[in-house]
mmCIF file of C-alpha atoms in Angstrom:
data_model
loop_
_atom_site.group_PDB
_atom_site.id
_atom_site.type_symbol
_atom_site.label_atom_id
_atom_site.label_comp_id
_atom_site.label_asym_id
_atom_site.label_seq_id
_atom_site.Cartn_x
_atom_site.Cartn_y
_atom_site.Cartn_z
ATOM 1 C CA GLN A 1139 -30.746 29.687 -18.889
ATOM 2 C CA SER A 1140 -27.027 29.671 -18.456
ATOM 3 C CA PRO A 1141 -25.068 32.965 -18.708
ATOM 4 C CA ASP A 1142 -23.598 31.807 -22.117
ATOM 5 C CA GLU A 1143 -27.115 31.125 -23.536
ATOM 6 C CA GLN A 1144 -28.322 34.482 -22.246
ATOM 7 C CA LYS A 1145 -25.378 36.220 -23.895
ATOM 8 C CA ASP A 1146 -26.012 34.472 -27.193
ATOM 9 C CA TYR A 1147 -29.681 35.508 -27.284
ATOM 10 C CA LEU A 1148 -28.651 39.145 -26.507
ATOM 11 C CA PHE A 1149 -25.926 39.139 -29.043
ATOM 12 C CA ARG A 1150 -28.466 37.993 -31.683
ATOM 13 C CA GLY A 1151 -30.908 40.522 -30.582
ATOM 14 C CA ALA A 1152 -28.427 43.394 -30.717
ATOM 15 C CA ALA A 1153 -27.246 42.229 -34.152
ATOM 16 C CA ILE A 1154 -30.881 42.354 -35.441
ATOM 17 C CA TYR A 1155 -31.274 45.928 -33.952
ATOM 18 C CA GLU A 1156 -27.943 47.001 -35.469
ATOM 19 C CA GLU A 1157 -27.683 45.371 -38.836
ATOM 20 C CA ILE A 1158 -31.388 44.747 -39.914
ATOM 21 C CA LEU A 1159 -33.406 47.324 -38.179
ATOM 22 C CA GLU A 1160 -30.625 50.004 -38.176
ATOM 23 C CA ARG A 1161 -31.476 50.996 -34.578
ATOM 24 C CA PRO A 1162 -28.015 51.466 -33.126
ATOM 25 C CA THR A 1163 -29.295 53.021 -29.859
ATOM 26 C CA ASP A 1164 -31.437 49.904 -29.163
ATOM 27 C CA ALA A 1165 -28.400 47.836 -29.939
ATOM 28 C CA VAL A 1166 -26.463 49.755 -27.403
ATOM 29 C CA ALA A 1167 -29.019 48.877 -24.720
ATOM 30 C CA VAL A 1168 -28.837 45.155 -25.533
ATOM 31 C CA TYR A 1169 -25.015 45.124 -25.439
ATOM 32 C CA GLN A 1170 -25.188 46.844 -22.011
ATOM 33 C CA GLN A 1171 -27.406 44.025 -21.034
ATOM 34 C CA VAL A 1172 -24.663 41.524 -22.116
ATOM 35 C CA LEU A 1173 -22.312 43.348 -19.762
ATOM 36 C CA ASP A 1174 -24.849 43.014 -16.934
ATOM 37 C CA VAL A 1175 -24.678 39.197 -17.455
ATOM 38 C CA ASP A 1176 -20.945 39.227 -17.896
ATOM 39 C CA GLY A 1177 -19.090 42.349 -16.830
ATOM 40 C CA GLU A 1178 -15.903 41.236 -18.692
ATOM 41 C CA GLU A 1179 -17.388 40.365 -22.046
ATOM 42 C CA LEU A 1180 -14.923 41.945 -24.506
ATOM 43 C CA ARG A 1181 -17.086 41.372 -27.550
ATOM 44 C CA ALA A 1182 -19.842 43.473 -26.073
ATOM 45 C CA MET A 1183 -17.296 46.157 -25.173
ATOM 46 C CA ASP A 1184 -15.905 46.262 -28.755
ATOM 47 C CA LYS A 1185 -19.416 46.512 -30.193
ATOM 48 C CA LEU A 1186 -20.228 49.333 -27.718
ATOM 49 C CA ILE A 1187 -17.017 51.131 -28.593
ATOM 50 C CA GLU A 1188 -17.833 50.824 -32.269
ATOM 51 C CA LEU A 1189 -21.420 52.142 -31.796
ATOM 52 C CA TYR A 1190 -20.470 54.942 -29.509
ATOM 53 C CA LEU A 1191 -17.873 56.115 -31.954
ATOM 54 C CA LYS A 1192 -20.489 55.957 -34.754
ATOM 55 C CA LEU A 1193 -22.980 57.889 -32.605
ATOM 56 C CA GLY A 1194 -20.536 60.401 -31.361
ATOM 57 C CA GLN A 1195 -21.454 59.634 -27.726
ATOM 58 C CA TRP A 1196 -18.072 60.483 -26.106
ATOM 59 C CA GLU A 1197 -18.827 60.264 -22.442
ATOM 60 C CA PRO A 1198 -20.263 56.609 -22.640
ATOM 61 C CA LEU A 1199 -17.464 55.749 -25.015
ATOM 62 C CA LEU A 1200 -14.922 56.887 -22.405
ATOM 63 C CA LEU A 1201 -16.596 54.561 -19.711
ATOM 64 C CA VAL A 1202 -16.480 51.560 -21.990
ATOM 65 C CA TYR A 1203 -12.762 52.330 -22.976
ATOM 66 C CA SER A 1204 -11.868 52.535 -19.269
ATOM 67 C CA ARG A 1205 -13.826 49.425 -18.474
ATOM 68 C CA LYS A 1206 -12.085 47.470 -21.135
ATOM 69 C CA ALA A 1207 -8.671 48.885 -20.079
ATOM 70 C CA ASN A 1208 -9.301 47.493 -16.586
ATOM 71 C CA VAL A 1209 -10.175 44.103 -17.858
ATOM 72 C CA VAL A 1210 -7.367 43.517 -20.471
ATOM 73 C CA ASP A 1211 -4.132 42.021 -19.077
ATOM 74 C CA ASP A 1212 -1.805 42.826 -22.054
ATOM 75 C CA PRO A 1213 -0.007 46.159 -21.345
ATOM 76 C CA GLU A 1214 0.164 47.067 -25.069
ATOM 77 C CA GLU A 1215 -3.438 46.673 -25.421
ATOM 78 C CA LYS A 1216 -4.047 48.664 -22.292
ATOM 79 C CA LYS A 1217 -1.875 51.467 -23.624
ATOM 80 C CA THR A 1218 -3.667 51.450 -26.946
ATOM 81 C CA LEU A 1219 -6.977 51.844 -25.148
ATOM 82 C CA LEU A 1220 -5.710 54.718 -23.041
ATOM 83 C CA VAL A 1221 -4.302 56.552 -26.045
ATOM 84 C CA GLU A 1222 -7.876 56.399 -27.498
ATOM 85 C CA VAL A 1223 -9.259 57.757 -24.143
ATOM 86 C CA GLY A 1224 -6.676 60.527 -24.248
ATOM 87 C CA ALA A 1225 -7.543 61.414 -27.840
ATOM 88 C CA VAL A 1226 -11.351 61.626 -27.022
ATOM 89 C CA TYR A 1227 -10.574 64.003 -24.022
ATOM 90 C CA GLU A 1228 -8.361 66.029 -26.245
ATOM 91 C CA ARG A 1229 -10.130 66.269 -29.552
ATOM 92 C CA GLU A 1230 -13.752 65.607 -28.865
ATOM 93 C CA LEU A 1231 -14.200 67.076 -25.441
ATOM 94 C CA GLY A 1232 -11.363 69.628 -25.225
ATOM 95 C CA ASP A 1233 -10.512 68.542 -21.772
ATOM 96 C CA SER A 1234 -6.740 68.773 -21.850
ATOM 97 C CA THR A 1235 -6.387 68.137 -18.070
ATOM 98 C CA LYS A 1236 -8.025 64.751 -18.322
ATOM 99 C CA ALA A 1237 -6.093 63.990 -21.486
ATOM 100 C CA MET A 1238 -2.968 64.708 -19.575
ATOM 101 C CA ASP A 1239 -3.972 62.582 -16.683
ATOM 102 C CA THR A 1240 -4.627 59.755 -19.223
ATOM 103 C CA TYR A 1241 -1.238 60.001 -20.967
ATOM 104 C CA GLN A 1242 0.445 60.085 -17.505
ATOM 105 C CA ARG A 1243 -1.318 56.772 -16.844
ATOM 106 C CA ILE A 1244 0.184 55.284 -20.038
ATOM 107 C CA LEU A 1245 3.710 56.403 -18.708
ATOM 108 C CA GLU A 1246 2.932 54.484 -15.473
ATOM 109 C CA ILE A 1247 2.544 51.348 -17.673
ATOM 110 C CA ASP A 1248 5.493 52.122 -19.963
ATOM 111 C CA PRO A 1249 7.614 55.206 -19.020
ATOM 112 C CA ASP A 1250 9.267 55.177 -22.491
ATOM 113 C CA ASP A 1251 5.944 55.272 -24.521
ATOM 114 C CA MET A 1252 6.858 57.844 -27.173
ATOM 115 C CA THR A 1253 3.066 58.457 -28.193
ATOM 116 C CA ALA A 1254 2.233 59.493 -24.594
ATOM 117 C CA ILE A 1255 5.357 61.644 -24.350
ATOM 118 C CA GLY A 1256 4.544 63.348 -27.659
ATOM 119 C CA ARG A 1257 1.068 64.216 -26.579
ATOM 120 C CA LEU A 1258 2.090 65.407 -23.207
ATOM 121 C CA ASP A 1259 4.810 67.574 -24.971
ATOM 122 C CA ALA A 1260 2.095 69.261 -27.017
ATOM 123 C CA LEU A 1261 -0.465 69.614 -24.191
ATOM 124 C CA TYR A 1262 2.121 70.964 -21.717
ATOM 125 C CA GLN A 1263 3.321 73.493 -24.336
ATOM 126 C CA ALA A 1264 -0.159 74.559 -25.131
ATOM 127 C CA SER A 1265 -1.202 74.976 -21.431
ATOM 128 C CA GLY A 1266 2.116 76.789 -20.538
ATOM 129 C CA ASN A 1267 3.051 74.037 -18.028
ATOM 130 C CA TRP A 1268 6.742 74.740 -18.364
ATOM 131 C CA GLN A 1269 8.106 72.493 -15.478
ATOM 132 C CA GLU A 1270 6.139 69.442 -16.720
ATOM 133 C CA LEU A 1271 7.237 70.309 -20.282
ATOM 134 C CA LEU A 1272 10.784 70.333 -19.113
ATOM 135 C CA SER A 1273 10.659 66.833 -17.580
ATOM 136 C CA VAL A 1274 8.948 65.525 -20.738
ATOM 137 C CA LEU A 1275 11.563 67.056 -22.972
ATOM 138 C CA GLU A 1276 14.417 65.713 -20.860
ATOM 139 C CA HIS A 1277 12.890 62.208 -20.912
ATOM 140 C CA GLY A 1278 12.336 62.522 -24.672
ATOM 141 C CA ALA A 1279 16.076 63.510 -25.129
ATOM 142 C CA GLU A 1280 17.139 60.452 -23.158
ATOM 143 C CA LEU A 1281 15.065 58.066 -25.183
ATOM 144 C CA ALA A 1282 15.648 59.570 -28.668
ATOM 145 C CA SER A 1283 17.972 57.272 -30.780
ATOM 146 C CA ASP A 1284 18.417 59.678 -33.771
ATOM 147 C CA PRO A 1285 21.307 62.252 -32.885
ATOM 148 C CA SER A 1286 19.384 65.056 -34.743
ATOM 149 C CA GLU A 1287 16.277 64.309 -32.574
ATOM 150 C CA VAL A 1288 18.448 64.447 -29.336
ATOM 151 C CA ILE A 1289 19.785 67.856 -30.542
ATOM 152 C CA SER A 1290 16.221 69.037 -31.266
ATOM 153 C CA TYR A 1291 15.168 68.047 -27.683
ATOM 154 C CA ARG A 1292 18.287 69.655 -26.241
ATOM 155 C CA TYR A 1293 17.590 72.869 -28.131
ATOM 156 C CA ARG A 1294 14.083 72.948 -26.861
ATOM 157 C CA ILE A 1295 15.202 72.521 -23.328
ATOM 158 C CA ALA A 1296 17.730 75.356 -23.634
ATOM 159 C CA GLU A 1297 14.921 77.542 -25.224
ATOM 160 C CA LEU A 1298 12.628 76.636 -22.240
ATOM 161 C CA TRP A 1299 15.245 77.655 -19.678
ATOM 162 C CA HIS A 1300 15.857 80.886 -21.726
ATOM 163 C CA ARG A 1301 12.258 81.951 -22.465
ATOM 164 C CA HIS A 1302 10.044 80.489 -19.814
ATOM 165 C CA LEU A 1303 12.032 79.297 -16.797
ATOM 166 C CA GLY A 1304 14.124 82.461 -16.450
ATOM 167 C CA ASP A 1305 17.517 80.798 -16.070
ATOM 168 C CA ALA A 1306 19.916 82.209 -18.537
ATOM 169 C CA ALA A 1307 22.838 80.391 -17.258
ATOM 170 C CA ARG A 1308 21.138 77.004 -17.867
ATOM 171 C CA ALA A 1309 20.125 78.146 -21.252
ATOM 172 C CA VAL A 1310 23.651 79.211 -22.259
ATOM 173 C CA GLU A 1311 24.962 75.799 -20.908
ATOM 174 C CA GLY A 1312 22.385 74.009 -23.124
ATOM 175 C CA TYR A 1313 23.228 76.098 -26.197
ATOM 176 C CA ARG A 1314 26.972 75.590 -25.632
ATOM 177 C CA ASP A 1315 26.404 71.786 -25.347
ATOM 178 C CA ILE A 1316 24.709 71.914 -28.649
ATOM 179 C CA LEU A 1317 27.412 73.964 -30.435
ATOM 180 C CA GLU A 1318 30.034 71.411 -29.174
ATOM 181 C CA ILE A 1319 28.219 68.749 -31.145
ATOM 182 C CA ILE A 1320 27.100 70.937 -34.108
ATOM 183 C CA PRO A 1321 29.356 73.949 -34.270
ATOM 184 C CA ASP A 1322 27.342 75.616 -37.195
ATOM 185 C CA HIS A 1323 23.934 75.166 -35.469
ATOM 186 C CA GLU A 1324 21.817 78.323 -36.029
#
């Protein structure tokens, strides 16, 4: 039997388990067998992702997401998968350290990815990681196209210097820059 024939039989078997017998766990085992035959079979990975999401099996889901992210060539698709990985770490497993590492990986692919920047902003703020938050806010301010967004970032940077980084002079400088652009800023 050729690998393609093997895969066809396995896909049919998995579909029977999944759709007719409603035994998703058995379907998972068969899709895993497909990956034993062809480690880069994206259709099997997609089915596993779908089933693990349905079953709420987060650890194996993360393994498949990571495996798929290593296989796909398209940077956009890779980023999308990593956003999903970060979200699982963040929401389902409550592991903000691994979530932060994942969002950092996205920035290695695309330093200007606003989704990753936004998630890192929230996570660094929640964990009190002020130095990292500062660099994320500065990067966000550089990328923001809307002037009010830029001001918002600049204000948060000045607040960070004022409240958490203990540099009143830098904070005053930041507030002064904002007042030069918007004289009646609160």
